[in-house]
Amino acid sequence: AMIVTSLALACALGVPEAKIVHIWGGGHAEEPENYLLRDGFDHSTAQAAALRAAVEVAGGDARAFRPIELYSCFPSVPKMAIRNLGL
């Protein structure tokens, strides 16, 4: 499990430095809720945009995320992410 909080609060709560993970940044995008309005069904434009933004924050190389865990209750979503990341 991971709890996201400020560094000040984590320190005040006594979280050891070795357990603190600093978040570099991320990306966000959304597909239209009405799936008929999406630009395709064989890819996710929103996922590609969000992952591209996250990779840029990490220095432009998706291999910087290694090891990586991608999860979704739908197995096609992590498979698309791996494809989008070029891994």
N, CA, C and O atoms as a CHARMM CRD file, in Angstrom:
* protein
*
  348
    1    1 ALA  N      0.84200  -1.17700   0.00000 PROA 1      0.00000
    2    1 ALA  CA     0.00000   0.00000   0.00000 PROA 1      0.00000
    3    1 ALA  C      0.88400   1.23600   0.00000 PROA 1      0.00000
    4    1 ALA  O      2.02400   1.20700   0.46300 PROA 1      0.00000
    5    2 MET  N      0.34100   2.30800  -0.52200 PROA 2      0.00000
    6    2 MET  CA     1.07100   3.56400  -0.56100 PROA 2      0.00000
    7    2 MET  C      0.12200   4.68100  -0.14800 PROA 2      0.00000
    8    2 MET  O     -1.02900   4.72600  -0.58300 PROA 2      0.00000
    9    3 ILE  N      0.60900   5.56500   0.68200 PROA 3      0.00000
   10    3 ILE  CA    -0.15600   6.73700   1.10400 PROA 3      0.00000
   11    3 ILE  C      0.55800   7.96000   0.53400 PROA 3      0.00000
   12    3 ILE  O      1.76600   8.12100   0.71200 PROA 3      0.00000
   13    4 VAL  N     -0.18600   8.81000  -0.14400 PROA 4      0.00000
   14    4 VAL  CA     0.38900  10.02500  -0.71200 PROA 4      0.00000
   15    4 VAL  C      0.10800  11.17200   0.23900 PROA 4      0.00000
   16    4 VAL  O     -1.04300  11.44600   0.58100 PROA 4      0.00000
   17    5 THR  N      1.17500  11.84000   0.66500 PROA 5      0.00000
   18    5 THR  CA     1.05500  12.96400   1.59500 PROA 5      0.00000
   19    5 THR  C      2.23300  13.90800   1.37200 PROA 5      0.00000
   20    5 THR  O      3.08500  13.65400   0.52200 PROA 5      0.00000
   21    6 SER  N      2.27600  14.96800   2.11900 PROA 6      0.00000
   22    6 SER  CA     3.40200  15.89200   2.00400 PROA 6      0.00000
   23    6 SER  C      4.61400  15.30700   2.72700 PROA 6      0.00000
   24    6 SER  O      4.48000  14.47000   3.62000 PROA 6      0.00000
   25    7 LEU  N      5.79000  15.76300   2.32500 PROA 7      0.00000
   26    7 LEU  CA     7.02100  15.33700   2.99600 PROA 7      0.00000
   27    7 LEU  C      7.00200  15.75500   4.46100 PROA 7      0.00000
   28    7 LEU  O      7.43300  14.99900   5.33100 PROA 7      0.00000
   29    8 ALA  N      6.50200  16.95800   4.73200 PROA 8      0.00000
   30    8 ALA  CA     6.44600  17.45100   6.11200 PROA 8      0.00000
   31    8 ALA  C      5.60700  16.53800   7.00000 PROA 8      0.00000
   32    8 ALA  O      6.01100  16.21300   8.11600 PROA 8      0.00000
   33    9 LEU  N      4.43600  16.12300   6.50500 PROA 9      0.00000
   34    9 LEU  CA     3.57800  15.24600   7.30400 PROA 9      0.00000
   35    9 LEU  C      4.20700  13.87500   7.48100 PROA 9      0.00000
   36    9 LEU  O      4.14500  13.30100   8.56900 PROA 9      0.00000
   37   10 ALA  N      4.81400  13.34000   6.42000 PROA 10     0.00000
   38   10 ALA  CA     5.47500  12.03600   6.52700 PROA 10     0.00000
   39   10 ALA  C      6.56700  12.07600   7.58400 PROA 10     0.00000
   40   10 ALA  O      6.68700  11.15300   8.38900 PROA 10     0.00000
   41   11 CYS  N      7.35900  13.13100   7.58700 PROA 11     0.00000
   42   11 CYS  CA     8.41800  13.26700   8.59700 PROA 11     0.00000
   43   11 CYS  C      7.83600  13.42600   9.99600 PROA 11     0.00000
   44   11 CYS  O      8.33400  12.83600  10.95500 PROA 11     0.00000
   45   12 ALA  N      6.78100  14.22400  10.10500 PROA 12     0.00000
   46   12 ALA  CA     6.13500  14.43700  11.40800 PROA 12     0.00000
   47   12 ALA  C      5.55900  13.13100  11.96000 PROA 12     0.00000
   48   12 ALA  O      5.51700  12.93000  13.17400 PROA 12     0.00000
   49   13 LEU  N      5.12100  12.25500  11.07200 PROA 13     0.00000
   50   13 LEU  CA     4.56100  10.97300  11.49500 PROA 13     0.00000
   51   13 LEU  C      5.63100   9.91700  11.73800 PROA 13     0.00000
   52   13 LEU  O      5.32200   8.79400  12.13500 PROA 13     0.00000
   53   14 GLY  N      6.89000  10.28000  11.49900 PROA 14     0.00000
   54   14 GLY  CA     7.98900   9.36000  11.78400 PROA 14     0.00000
   55   14 GLY  C      8.28100   8.34400  10.69300 PROA 14     0.00000
   56   14 GLY  O      8.88200   7.30400  10.96300 PROA 14     0.00000
   57   15 VAL  N      7.86200   8.62900   9.45600 PROA 15     0.00000
   58   15 VAL  CA     8.16000   7.70300   8.36500 PROA 15     0.00000
   59   15 VAL  C      9.66500   7.75300   8.10000 PROA 15     0.00000
   60   15 VAL  O     10.20700   8.83100   7.85700 PROA 15     0.00000
   61   16 PRO  N     10.34800   6.60500   8.14200 PROA 16     0.00000
   62   16 PRO  CA    11.79700   6.60700   7.90900 PROA 16     0.00000
   63   16 PRO  C     12.13900   7.07900   6.49800 PROA 16     0.00000
   64   16 PRO  O     11.39300   6.80200   5.55900 PROA 16     0.00000
   65   17 GLU  N     13.23600   7.77600   6.34100 PROA 17     0.00000
   66   17 GLU  CA    13.66500   8.30100   5.04900 PROA 17     0.00000
   67   17 GLU  C     13.73500   7.20300   3.99000 PROA 17     0.00000
   68   17 GLU  O     13.39700   7.43900   2.83000 PROA 17     0.00000
   69   18 ALA  N     14.16900   6.01300   4.37800 PROA 18     0.00000
   70   18 ALA  CA    14.29500   4.90000   3.43300 PROA 18     0.00000
   71   18 ALA  C     12.94200   4.45100   2.88300 PROA 18     0.00000
   72   18 ALA  O     12.89300   3.77600   1.85500 PROA 18     0.00000
   73   19 LYS  N     11.86100   4.80600   3.53800 PROA 19     0.00000
   74   19 LYS  CA    10.52300   4.39600   3.10000 PROA 19     0.00000
   75   19 LYS  C      9.80800   5.49000   2.30800 PROA 19     0.00000
   76   19 LYS  O      8.71500   5.26400   1.79100 PROA 19     0.00000
   77   20 ILE  N     10.41700   6.67200   2.21000 PROA 20     0.00000
   78   20 ILE  CA     9.77700   7.79000   1.51700 PROA 20     0.00000
   79   20 ILE  C     10.07800   7.71500   0.02400 PROA 20     0.00000
   80   20 ILE  O     11.23400   7.58800  -0.38100 PROA 20     0.00000
   81   21 VAL  N      9.03500   7.79400  -0.78300 PROA 21     0.00000
   82   21 VAL  CA     9.15400   7.79000  -2.23900 PROA 21     0.00000
   83   21 VAL  C      8.72700   9.16700  -2.73300 PROA 21     0.00000
   84   21 VAL  O      7.63400   9.63800  -2.41900 PROA 21     0.00000
   85   22 HSD  N      9.58300   9.79700  -3.49600 PROA 22     0.00000
   86   22 HSD  CA     9.27400  11.12200  -4.03900 PROA 22     0.00000
   87   22 HSD  C      8.64500  10.96200  -5.41600 PROA 22     0.00000
   88   22 HSD  O      9.22600  10.32000  -6.29100 PROA 22     0.00000
   89   23 ILE  N      7.48100  11.53100  -5.61600 PROA 23     0.00000
   90   23 ILE  CA     6.78000  11.44600  -6.89100 PROA 23     0.00000
   91   23 ILE  C      7.30600  12.54400  -7.80200 PROA 23     0.00000
   92   23 ILE  O      7.28600  13.72100  -7.44000 PROA 23     0.00000
   93   24 TRP  N      7.77400  12.16400  -8.97700 PROA 24     0.00000
   94   24 TRP  CA     8.33000  13.11700  -9.92900 PROA 24     0.00000
   95   24 TRP  C      7.23700  13.88800 -10.63400 PROA 24     0.00000
   96   24 TRP  O      7.37700  15.08500 -10.88100 PROA 24     0.00000
   97   25 GLY  N      6.16900  13.22200 -10.95400 PROA 25     0.00000
   98   25 GLY  CA     5.10200  13.85300 -11.71700 PROA 25     0.00000
   99   25 GLY  C      4.29700  12.78100 -12.42200 PROA 25     0.00000
  100   25 GLY  O      4.42200  11.59800 -12.10800 PROA 25     0.00000
  101   26 GLY  N      3.48800  13.18100 -13.35400 PROA 26     0.00000
  102   26 GLY  CA     2.66300  12.21500 -14.06700 PROA 26     0.00000
  103   26 GLY  C      1.91200  12.89800 -15.18700 PROA 26     0.00000
  104   26 GLY  O      2.20400  14.03600 -15.55600 PROA 26     0.00000
  105   27 GLY  N      0.96000  12.19600 -15.71000 PROA 27     0.00000
  106   27 GLY  CA     0.16200  12.74000 -16.79400 PROA 27     0.00000
  107   27 GLY  C     -1.27900  12.31400 -16.63400 PROA 27     0.00000
  108   27 GLY  O     -1.57300  11.34500 -15.93300 PROA 27     0.00000
  109   28 HSD  N     -2.16600  13.02300 -17.27100 PROA 28     0.00000
  110   28 HSD  CA    -3.58900  12.71900 -17.16900 PROA 28     0.00000
  111   28 HSD  C     -4.26000  13.03200 -18.49700 PROA 28     0.00000
  112   28 HSD  O     -3.95000  14.03200 -19.14500 PROA 28     0.00000
  113   29 ALA  N     -5.17200  12.17300 -18.88800 PROA 29     0.00000
  114   29 ALA  CA    -5.98200  12.39700 -20.08500 PROA 29     0.00000
  115   29 ALA  C     -7.24100  11.55800 -19.93600 PROA 29     0.00000
  116   29 ALA  O     -7.26300  10.59400 -19.17100 PROA 29     0.00000
  117   30 GLU  N     -8.27700  11.92100 -20.65900 PROA 30     0.00000
  118   30 GLU  CA    -9.54300  11.19200 -20.57200 PROA 30     0.00000
  119   30 GLU  C    -10.07700  10.89900 -21.96100 PROA 30     0.00000
  120   30 GLU  O     -9.91700  11.68900 -22.89100 PROA 30     0.00000
  121   31 GLU  N    -10.72200   9.73300 -22.08100 PROA 31     0.00000
  122   31 GLU  CA   -11.45600   9.39000 -23.29400 PROA 31     0.00000
  123   31 GLU  C    -12.89400   9.86900 -23.09300 PROA 31     0.00000
  124   31 GLU  O    -13.34200   9.98100 -21.95100 PROA 31     0.00000
  125   32 PRO  N    -13.62200  10.15300 -24.16300 PROA 32     0.00000
  126   32 PRO  CA   -15.03600  10.49500 -24.00200 PROA 32     0.00000
  127   32 PRO  C    -15.79300   9.33400 -23.35200 PROA 32     0.00000
  128   32 PRO  O    -15.57000   8.17400 -23.69800 PROA 32     0.00000
  129   33 GLU  N    -16.68200   9.64700 -22.41600 PROA 33     0.00000
  130   33 GLU  CA   -17.47400   8.59100 -21.78300 PROA 33     0.00000
  131   33 GLU  C    -18.31900   7.84500 -22.80100 PROA 33     0.00000
  132   33 GLU  O    -18.49100   6.63000 -22.69900 PROA 33     0.00000
  133   34 ASN  N    -18.84400   8.56100 -23.77700 PROA 34     0.00000
  134   34 ASN  CA   -19.61300   7.92800 -24.84000 PROA 34     0.00000
  135   34 ASN  C    -18.61600   7.29400 -25.80500 PROA 34     0.00000
  136   34 ASN  O    -17.95800   7.99800 -26.57100 PROA 34     0.00000
  137   35 TYR  N    -18.50400   5.97300 -25.77000 PROA 35     0.00000
  138   35 TYR  CA   -17.49400   5.30000 -26.56800 PROA 35     0.00000
  139   35 TYR  C    -17.68800   5.50200 -28.07000 PROA 35     0.00000
  140   35 TYR  O    -16.74700   5.30000 -28.83800 PROA 35     0.00000
  141   36 LEU  N    -18.86800   5.88800 -28.49900 PROA 36     0.00000
  142   36 LEU  CA   -19.08500   6.15200 -29.92300 PROA 36     0.00000
  143   36 LEU  C    -18.36400   7.41900 -30.37900 PROA 36     0.00000
  144   36 LEU  O    -18.15800   7.62000 -31.57600 PROA 36     0.00000
  145   37 LEU  N    -17.97900   8.27700 -29.42600 PROA 37     0.00000
  146   37 LEU  CA   -17.27500   9.51200 -29.75100 PROA 37     0.00000
  147   37 LEU  C    -15.75700   9.34000 -29.76900 PROA 37     0.00000
  148   37 LEU  O    -15.03600  10.27000 -30.13200 PROA 37     0.00000
  149   38 ARG  N    -15.26300   8.16100 -29.38100 PROA 38     0.00000
  150   38 ARG  CA   -13.81700   7.93800 -29.34500 PROA 38     0.00000
  151   38 ARG  C    -13.25600   7.83100 -30.76200 PROA 38     0.00000
  152   38 ARG  O    -13.96700   7.47800 -31.70300 PROA 38     0.00000
  153   39 ASP  N    -11.98100   8.13900 -30.89200 PROA 39     0.00000
  154   39 ASP  CA   -11.36600   8.16300 -32.22300 PROA 39     0.00000
  155   39 ASP  C    -10.97500   6.78700 -32.73800 PROA 39     0.00000
  156   39 ASP  O    -10.52100   6.66800 -33.87600 PROA 39     0.00000
  157   40 GLY  N    -11.13900   5.75700 -31.93900 PROA 40     0.00000
  158   40 GLY  CA   -10.82200   4.39700 -32.36400 PROA 40     0.00000
  159   40 GLY  C    -11.07400   3.42500 -31.23200 PROA 40     0.00000
  160   40 GLY  O    -11.25100   3.81500 -30.07800 PROA 40     0.00000
  161   41 PHE  N    -11.08700   2.14500 -31.58800 PROA 41     0.00000
  162   41 PHE  CA   -11.33800   1.11900 -30.57900 PROA 41     0.00000
  163   41 PHE  C    -10.16600   0.15500 -30.45000 PROA 41     0.00000
  164   41 PHE  O    -10.22200  -0.77500 -29.64500 PROA 41     0.00000
  165   42 ASP  N     -9.11400   0.35600 -31.22200 PROA 42     0.00000
  166   42 ASP  CA    -7.94900  -0.51400 -31.16200 PROA 42     0.00000
  167   42 ASP  C     -6.78900   0.12400 -30.41000 PROA 42     0.00000
  168   42 ASP  O     -5.68000  -0.41200 -30.39800 PROA 42     0.00000
  169   43 HSD  N     -7.04200   1.25300 -29.79200 PROA 43     0.00000
  170   43 HSD  CA    -6.00800   1.96500 -29.03500 PROA 43     0.00000
  171   43 HSD  C     -6.70000   2.92100 -28.05900 PROA 43     0.00000
  172   43 HSD  O     -7.92200   3.07000 -28.07400 PROA 43     0.00000
  173   44 SER  N     -5.90000   3.55600 -27.21800 PROA 44     0.00000
  174   44 SER  CA    -6.42500   4.57500 -26.30800 PROA 44     0.00000
  175   44 SER  C     -5.57600   5.82600 -26.46400 PROA 44     0.00000
  176   44 SER  O     -4.43800   5.87900 -25.99900 PROA 44     0.00000
  177   45 THR  N     -6.13100   6.81400 -27.10900 PROA 45     0.00000
  178   45 THR  CA    -5.42100   8.07900 -27.30100 PROA 45     0.00000
  179   45 THR  C     -5.09900   8.71700 -25.95600 PROA 45     0.00000
  180   45 THR  O     -4.01700   9.27800 -25.77700 PROA 45     0.00000
  181   46 ALA  N     -6.02800   8.63600 -25.01100 PROA 46     0.00000
  182   46 ALA  CA    -5.80300   9.22100 -23.68400 PROA 46     0.00000
  183   46 ALA  C     -4.66900   8.50900 -22.95500 PROA 46     0.00000
  184   46 ALA  O     -3.81800   9.15800 -22.34600 PROA 46     0.00000
  185   47 GLN  N     -4.65200   7.19200 -23.01300 PROA 47     0.00000
  186   47 GLN  CA    -3.57500   6.44900 -22.35300 PROA 47     0.00000
  187   47 GLN  C     -2.22300   6.80800 -22.96100 PROA 47     0.00000
  188   47 GLN  O     -1.24900   7.02900 -22.24100 PROA 47     0.00000
  189   48 ALA  N     -2.17300   6.86300 -24.27900 PROA 48     0.00000
  190   48 ALA  CA    -0.91800   7.21100 -24.95300 PROA 48     0.00000
  191   48 ALA  C     -0.43800   8.60000 -24.53500 PROA 48     0.00000
  192   48 ALA  O      0.75300   8.79500 -24.29400 PROA 48     0.00000
  193   49 ALA  N     -1.34900   9.56200 -24.44600 PROA 49     0.00000
  194   49 ALA  CA    -0.97700  10.93100 -24.05000 PROA 49     0.00000
  195   49 ALA  C     -0.48400  10.97600 -22.60800 PROA 49     0.00000
  196   49 ALA  O      0.51700  11.63000 -22.31700 PROA 49     0.00000
  197   50 ALA  N     -1.17600  10.28800 -21.70500 PROA 50     0.00000
  198   50 ALA  CA    -0.78600  10.29200 -20.29200 PROA 50     0.00000
  199   50 ALA  C      0.56400   9.60200 -20.09900 PROA 50     0.00000
  200   50 ALA  O      1.41200  10.09500 -19.35400 PROA 50     0.00000
  201   51 LEU  N      0.76500   8.47200 -20.76200 PROA 51     0.00000
  202   51 LEU  CA     2.04300   7.77400 -20.63100 PROA 51     0.00000
  203   51 LEU  C      3.17800   8.57400 -21.25200 PROA 51     0.00000
  204   51 LEU  O      4.28700   8.59000 -20.71900 PROA 51     0.00000
  205   52 ARG  N      2.91300   9.24200 -22.37700 PROA 52     0.00000
  206   52 ARG  CA     3.93200  10.08900 -23.01300 PROA 52     0.00000
  207   52 ARG  C      4.36100  11.20400 -22.05200 PROA 52     0.00000
  208   52 ARG  O      5.55100  11.50200 -21.94300 PROA 52     0.00000
  209   53 ALA  N      3.40100  11.81800 -21.35800 PROA 53     0.00000
  210   53 ALA  CA     3.72100  12.87500 -20.39600 PROA 53     0.00000
  211   53 ALA  C      4.54000  12.32300 -19.23100 PROA 53     0.00000
  212   53 ALA  O      5.49300  12.95900 -18.78100 PROA 53     0.00000
  213   54 ALA  N      4.16700  11.14200 -18.74500 PROA 54     0.00000
  214   54 ALA  CA     4.90600  10.53900 -17.62800 PROA 54     0.00000
  215   54 ALA  C      6.33300  10.19000 -18.03800 PROA 54     0.00000
  216   54 ALA  O      7.26700  10.38100 -17.26000 PROA 54     0.00000
  217   55 VAL  N      6.50400   9.68100 -19.25000 PROA 55     0.00000
  218   55 VAL  CA     7.83900   9.33800 -19.73400 PROA 55     0.00000
  219   55 VAL  C      8.68900  10.60100 -19.87900 PROA 55     0.00000
  220   55 VAL  O      9.87800  10.58100 -19.56300 PROA 55     0.00000
  221   56 GLU  N      8.10000  11.69000 -20.34700 PROA 56     0.00000
  222   56 GLU  CA     8.83700  12.95000 -20.46600 PROA 56     0.00000
  223   56 GLU  C      9.34300  13.41600 -19.10200 PROA 56     0.00000
  224   56 GLU  O     10.46800  13.90200 -18.98700 PROA 56     0.00000
  225   57 VAL  N      8.50800  13.26700 -18.06600 PROA 57     0.00000
  226   57 VAL  CA     8.92500  13.65200 -16.71700 PROA 57     0.00000
  227   57 VAL  C     10.09000  12.79500 -16.24500 PROA 57     0.00000
  228   57 VAL  O     10.95500  13.26400 -15.50500 PROA 57     0.00000
  229   58 ALA  N     10.11100  11.53600 -16.67500 PROA 58     0.00000
  230   58 ALA  CA    11.16500  10.60300 -16.26300 PROA 58     0.00000
  231   58 ALA  C     12.41200  10.69500 -17.13500 PROA 58     0.00000
  232   58 ALA  O     13.30000   9.84800 -17.03300 PROA 58     0.00000
  233   59 GLY  N     12.48800  11.69000 -17.97400 PROA 59     0.00000
  234   59 GLY  CA    13.68800  11.88700 -18.76900 PROA 59     0.00000
  235   59 GLY  C     13.60000  11.38800 -20.19700 PROA 59     0.00000
  236   59 GLY  O     14.60800  11.36700 -20.90300 PROA 59     0.00000
  237   60 GLY  N     12.41200  10.98500 -20.64200 PROA 60     0.00000
  238   60 GLY  CA    12.22700  10.61100 -22.03500 PROA 60     0.00000
  239   60 GLY  C     12.46900   9.15600 -22.37900 PROA 60     0.00000
  240   60 GLY  O     12.44000   8.78800 -23.55400 PROA 60     0.00000
  241   61 ASP  N     12.71100   8.31100 -21.36700 PROA 61     0.00000
  242   61 ASP  CA    12.96800   6.90100 -21.63900 PROA 61     0.00000
  243   61 ASP  C     12.11800   6.04400 -20.71100 PROA 61     0.00000
  244   61 ASP  O     12.30600   6.07300 -19.49400 PROA 61     0.00000
  245   62 ALA  N     11.18800   5.28500 -21.27400 PROA 62     0.00000
  246   62 ALA  CA    10.28500   4.45900 -20.46800 PROA 62     0.00000
  247   62 ALA  C     11.03700   3.39000 -19.68500 PROA 62     0.00000
  248   62 ALA  O     10.52500   2.89500 -18.68100 PROA 62     0.00000
  249   63 ARG  N     12.23500   3.02600 -20.11800 PROA 63     0.00000
  250   63 ARG  CA    13.01400   2.03600 -19.37700 PROA 63     0.00000
  251   63 ARG  C     13.40900   2.54700 -17.99300 PROA 63     0.00000
  252   63 ARG  O     13.81700   1.75900 -17.13900 PROA 63     0.00000
  253   64 ALA  N     13.29300   3.86400 -17.76000 PROA 64     0.00000
  254   64 ALA  CA    13.57800   4.42800 -16.43900 PROA 64     0.00000
  255   64 ALA  C     12.57200   3.95000 -15.40700 PROA 64     0.00000
  256   64 ALA  O     12.81900   4.05200 -14.20500 PROA 64     0.00000
  257   65 PHE  N     11.42300   3.42200 -15.86900 PROA 65     0.00000
  258   65 PHE  CA    10.40100   2.92900 -14.95300 PROA 65     0.00000
  259   65 PHE  C     10.68200   1.51000 -14.47400 PROA 65     0.00000
  260   65 PHE  O      9.94900   1.00800 -13.62200 PROA 65     0.00000
  261   66 ARG  N     11.69000   0.86100 -14.97400 PROA 66     0.00000
  262   66 ARG  CA    11.94600  -0.53800 -14.62400 PROA 66     0.00000
  263   66 ARG  C     12.34800  -0.64500 -13.17000 PROA 66     0.00000
  264   66 ARG  O     13.13400   0.19700 -12.73400 PROA 66     0.00000
  265   67 PRO  N     11.89100  -1.59300 -12.37800 PROA 67     0.00000
  266   67 PRO  CA    10.78500  -2.48500 -12.70900 PROA 67     0.00000
  267   67 PRO  C      9.46400  -1.71000 -12.75300 PROA 67     0.00000
  268   67 PRO  O      9.33500  -0.64000 -12.15700 PROA 67     0.00000
  269   68 ILE  N      8.50900  -2.26200 -13.45600 PROA 68     0.00000
  270   68 ILE  CA     7.22800  -1.58300 -13.63900 PROA 68     0.00000
  271   68 ILE  C      6.09500  -2.57600 -13.40600 PROA 68     0.00000
  272   68 ILE  O      6.19800  -3.74900 -13.76400 PROA 68     0.00000
  273   69 GLU  N      5.02900  -2.09800 -12.81100 PROA 69     0.00000
  274   69 GLU  CA     3.83300  -2.91600 -12.64200 PROA 69     0.00000
  275   69 GLU  C      2.66000  -2.15400 -13.23300 PROA 69     0.00000
  276   69 GLU  O      2.37200  -1.02700 -12.83000 PROA 69     0.00000
  277   70 LEU  N      2.00400  -2.75800 -14.16400 PROA 70     0.00000
  278   70 LEU  CA     0.82400  -2.17400 -14.79800 PROA 70     0.00000
  279   70 LEU  C     -0.35100  -3.07000 -14.46400 PROA 70     0.00000
  280   70 LEU  O     -0.27600  -4.28500 -14.64600 PROA 70     0.00000
  281   71 TYR  N     -1.43300  -2.49100 -13.97900 PROA 71     0.00000
  282   71 TYR  CA    -2.58700  -3.29600 -13.57600 PROA 71     0.00000
  283   71 TYR  C     -3.87500  -2.70100 -14.10800 PROA 71     0.00000
  284   71 TYR  O     -4.04000  -1.48200 -14.15500 PROA 71     0.00000
  285   72 SER  N     -4.76700  -3.55800 -14.49800 PROA 72     0.00000
  286   72 SER  CA    -6.14400  -3.21400 -14.80700 PROA 72     0.00000
  287   72 SER  C     -6.94900  -4.50200 -14.71200 PROA 72     0.00000
  288   72 SER  O     -6.41300  -5.58800 -14.93500 PROA 72     0.00000
  289   73 CYS  N     -8.21100  -4.38900 -14.38800 PROA 73     0.00000
  290   73 CYS  CA    -9.05400  -5.58500 -14.37500 PROA 73     0.00000
  291   73 CYS  C     -9.31000  -6.07500 -15.79400 PROA 73     0.00000
  292   73 CYS  O     -9.79900  -7.18900 -15.98100 PROA 73     0.00000
  293   74 PHE  N     -8.99100  -5.26800 -16.78600 PROA 74     0.00000
  294   74 PHE  CA    -9.10900  -5.65700 -18.18900 PROA 74     0.00000
  295   74 PHE  C     -7.69300  -5.88400 -18.72400 PROA 74     0.00000
  296   74 PHE  O     -6.92100  -4.92900 -18.79100 PROA 74     0.00000
  297   75 PRO  N     -7.32200  -7.10900 -19.10900 PROA 75     0.00000
  298   75 PRO  CA    -5.94300  -7.37900 -19.51100 PROA 75     0.00000
  299   75 PRO  C     -5.47100  -6.60000 -20.73700 PROA 75     0.00000
  300   75 PRO  O     -4.26700  -6.46700 -20.95300 PROA 75     0.00000
  301   76 SER  N     -6.39600  -6.08500 -21.53700 PROA 76     0.00000
  302   76 SER  CA    -5.96400  -5.33100 -22.71500 PROA 76     0.00000
  303   76 SER  C     -5.32500  -3.99100 -22.33800 PROA 76     0.00000
  304   76 SER  O     -4.50200  -3.46600 -23.08800 PROA 76     0.00000
  305   77 VAL  N     -5.69500  -3.44100 -21.18900 PROA 77     0.00000
  306   77 VAL  CA    -5.18900  -2.11000 -20.80300 PROA 77     0.00000
  307   77 VAL  C     -3.68200  -2.13400 -20.52800 PROA 77     0.00000
  308   77 VAL  O     -2.96900  -1.30400 -21.09000 PROA 77     0.00000
  309   78 PRO  N     -3.15800  -3.04600 -19.69000 PROA 78     0.00000
  310   78 PRO  CA    -1.70000  -3.08100 -19.52000 PROA 78     0.00000
  311   78 PRO  C     -0.96900  -3.45200 -20.80900 PROA 78     0.00000
  312   78 PRO  O      0.13700  -2.97200 -21.05500 PROA 78     0.00000
  313   79 LYS  N     -1.58200  -4.30600 -21.63300 PROA 79     0.00000
  314   79 LYS  CA    -0.94400  -4.66400 -22.89800 PROA 79     0.00000
  315   79 LYS  C     -0.81700  -3.44000 -23.79800 PROA 79     0.00000
  316   79 LYS  O      0.20700  -3.25600 -24.45700 PROA 79     0.00000
  317   80 MET  N     -1.86100  -2.59600 -23.82900 PROA 80     0.00000
  318   80 MET  CA    -1.77900  -1.35500 -24.60600 PROA 80     0.00000
  319   80 MET  C     -0.71600  -0.43600 -24.02000 PROA 80     0.00000
  320   80 MET  O      0.02200   0.21500 -24.76000 PROA 80     0.00000
  321   81 ALA  N     -0.63400  -0.38000 -22.69000 PROA 81     0.00000
  322   81 ALA  CA     0.36100   0.48400 -22.04300 PROA 81     0.00000
  323   81 ALA  C      1.76800   0.03900 -22.38800 PROA 81     0.00000
  324   81 ALA  O      2.63000   0.87000 -22.67700 PROA 81     0.00000
  325   82 ILE  N      2.00900  -1.26500 -22.36000 PROA 82     0.00000
  326   82 ILE  CA     3.33700  -1.77100 -22.73000 PROA 82     0.00000
  327   82 ILE  C      3.66800  -1.37600 -24.16300 PROA 82     0.00000
  328   82 ILE  O      4.79300  -0.97500 -24.45900 PROA 82     0.00000
  329   83 ARG  N      2.68300  -1.49200 -25.05200 PROA 83     0.00000
  330   83 ARG  CA     2.87800  -1.09300 -26.45200 PROA 83     0.00000
  331   83 ARG  C      3.14800   0.40800 -26.55100 PROA 83     0.00000
  332   83 ARG  O      4.05000   0.83500 -27.27200 PROA 83     0.00000
  333   84 ASN  N      2.35200   1.21700 -25.81200 PROA 84     0.00000
  334   84 ASN  CA     2.54200   2.66700 -25.84200 PROA 84     0.00000
  335   84 ASN  C      3.88800   3.09100 -25.29500 PROA 84     0.00000
  336   84 ASN  O      4.46800   4.07700 -25.74900 PROA 84     0.00000
  337   85 LEU  N      4.38800   2.34200 -24.31500 PROA 85     0.00000
  338   85 LEU  CA     5.68000   2.65900 -23.71400 PROA 85     0.00000
  339   85 LEU  C      6.84600   2.12600 -24.54600 PROA 85     0.00000
  340   85 LEU  O      7.99800   2.48900 -24.30500 PROA 85     0.00000
  341   86 GLY  N      6.55600   1.27500 -25.51200 PROA 86     0.00000
  342   86 GLY  CA     7.61900   0.70400 -26.32600 PROA 86     0.00000
  343   86 GLY  C      8.41700  -0.34000 -25.58500 PROA 86     0.00000
  344   86 GLY  O      9.58800  -0.55800 -25.89400 PROA 86     0.00000
  345   87 LEU  N      7.80700  -0.99100 -24.61200 PROA 87     0.00000
  346   87 LEU  CA     8.50900  -2.01300 -23.81800 PROA 87     0.00000
  347   87 LEU  C      8.17300  -3.40400 -24.30200 PROA 87     0.00000
  348   87 LEU  O      8.67200  -4.38600 -23.75200 PROA 87     0.00000
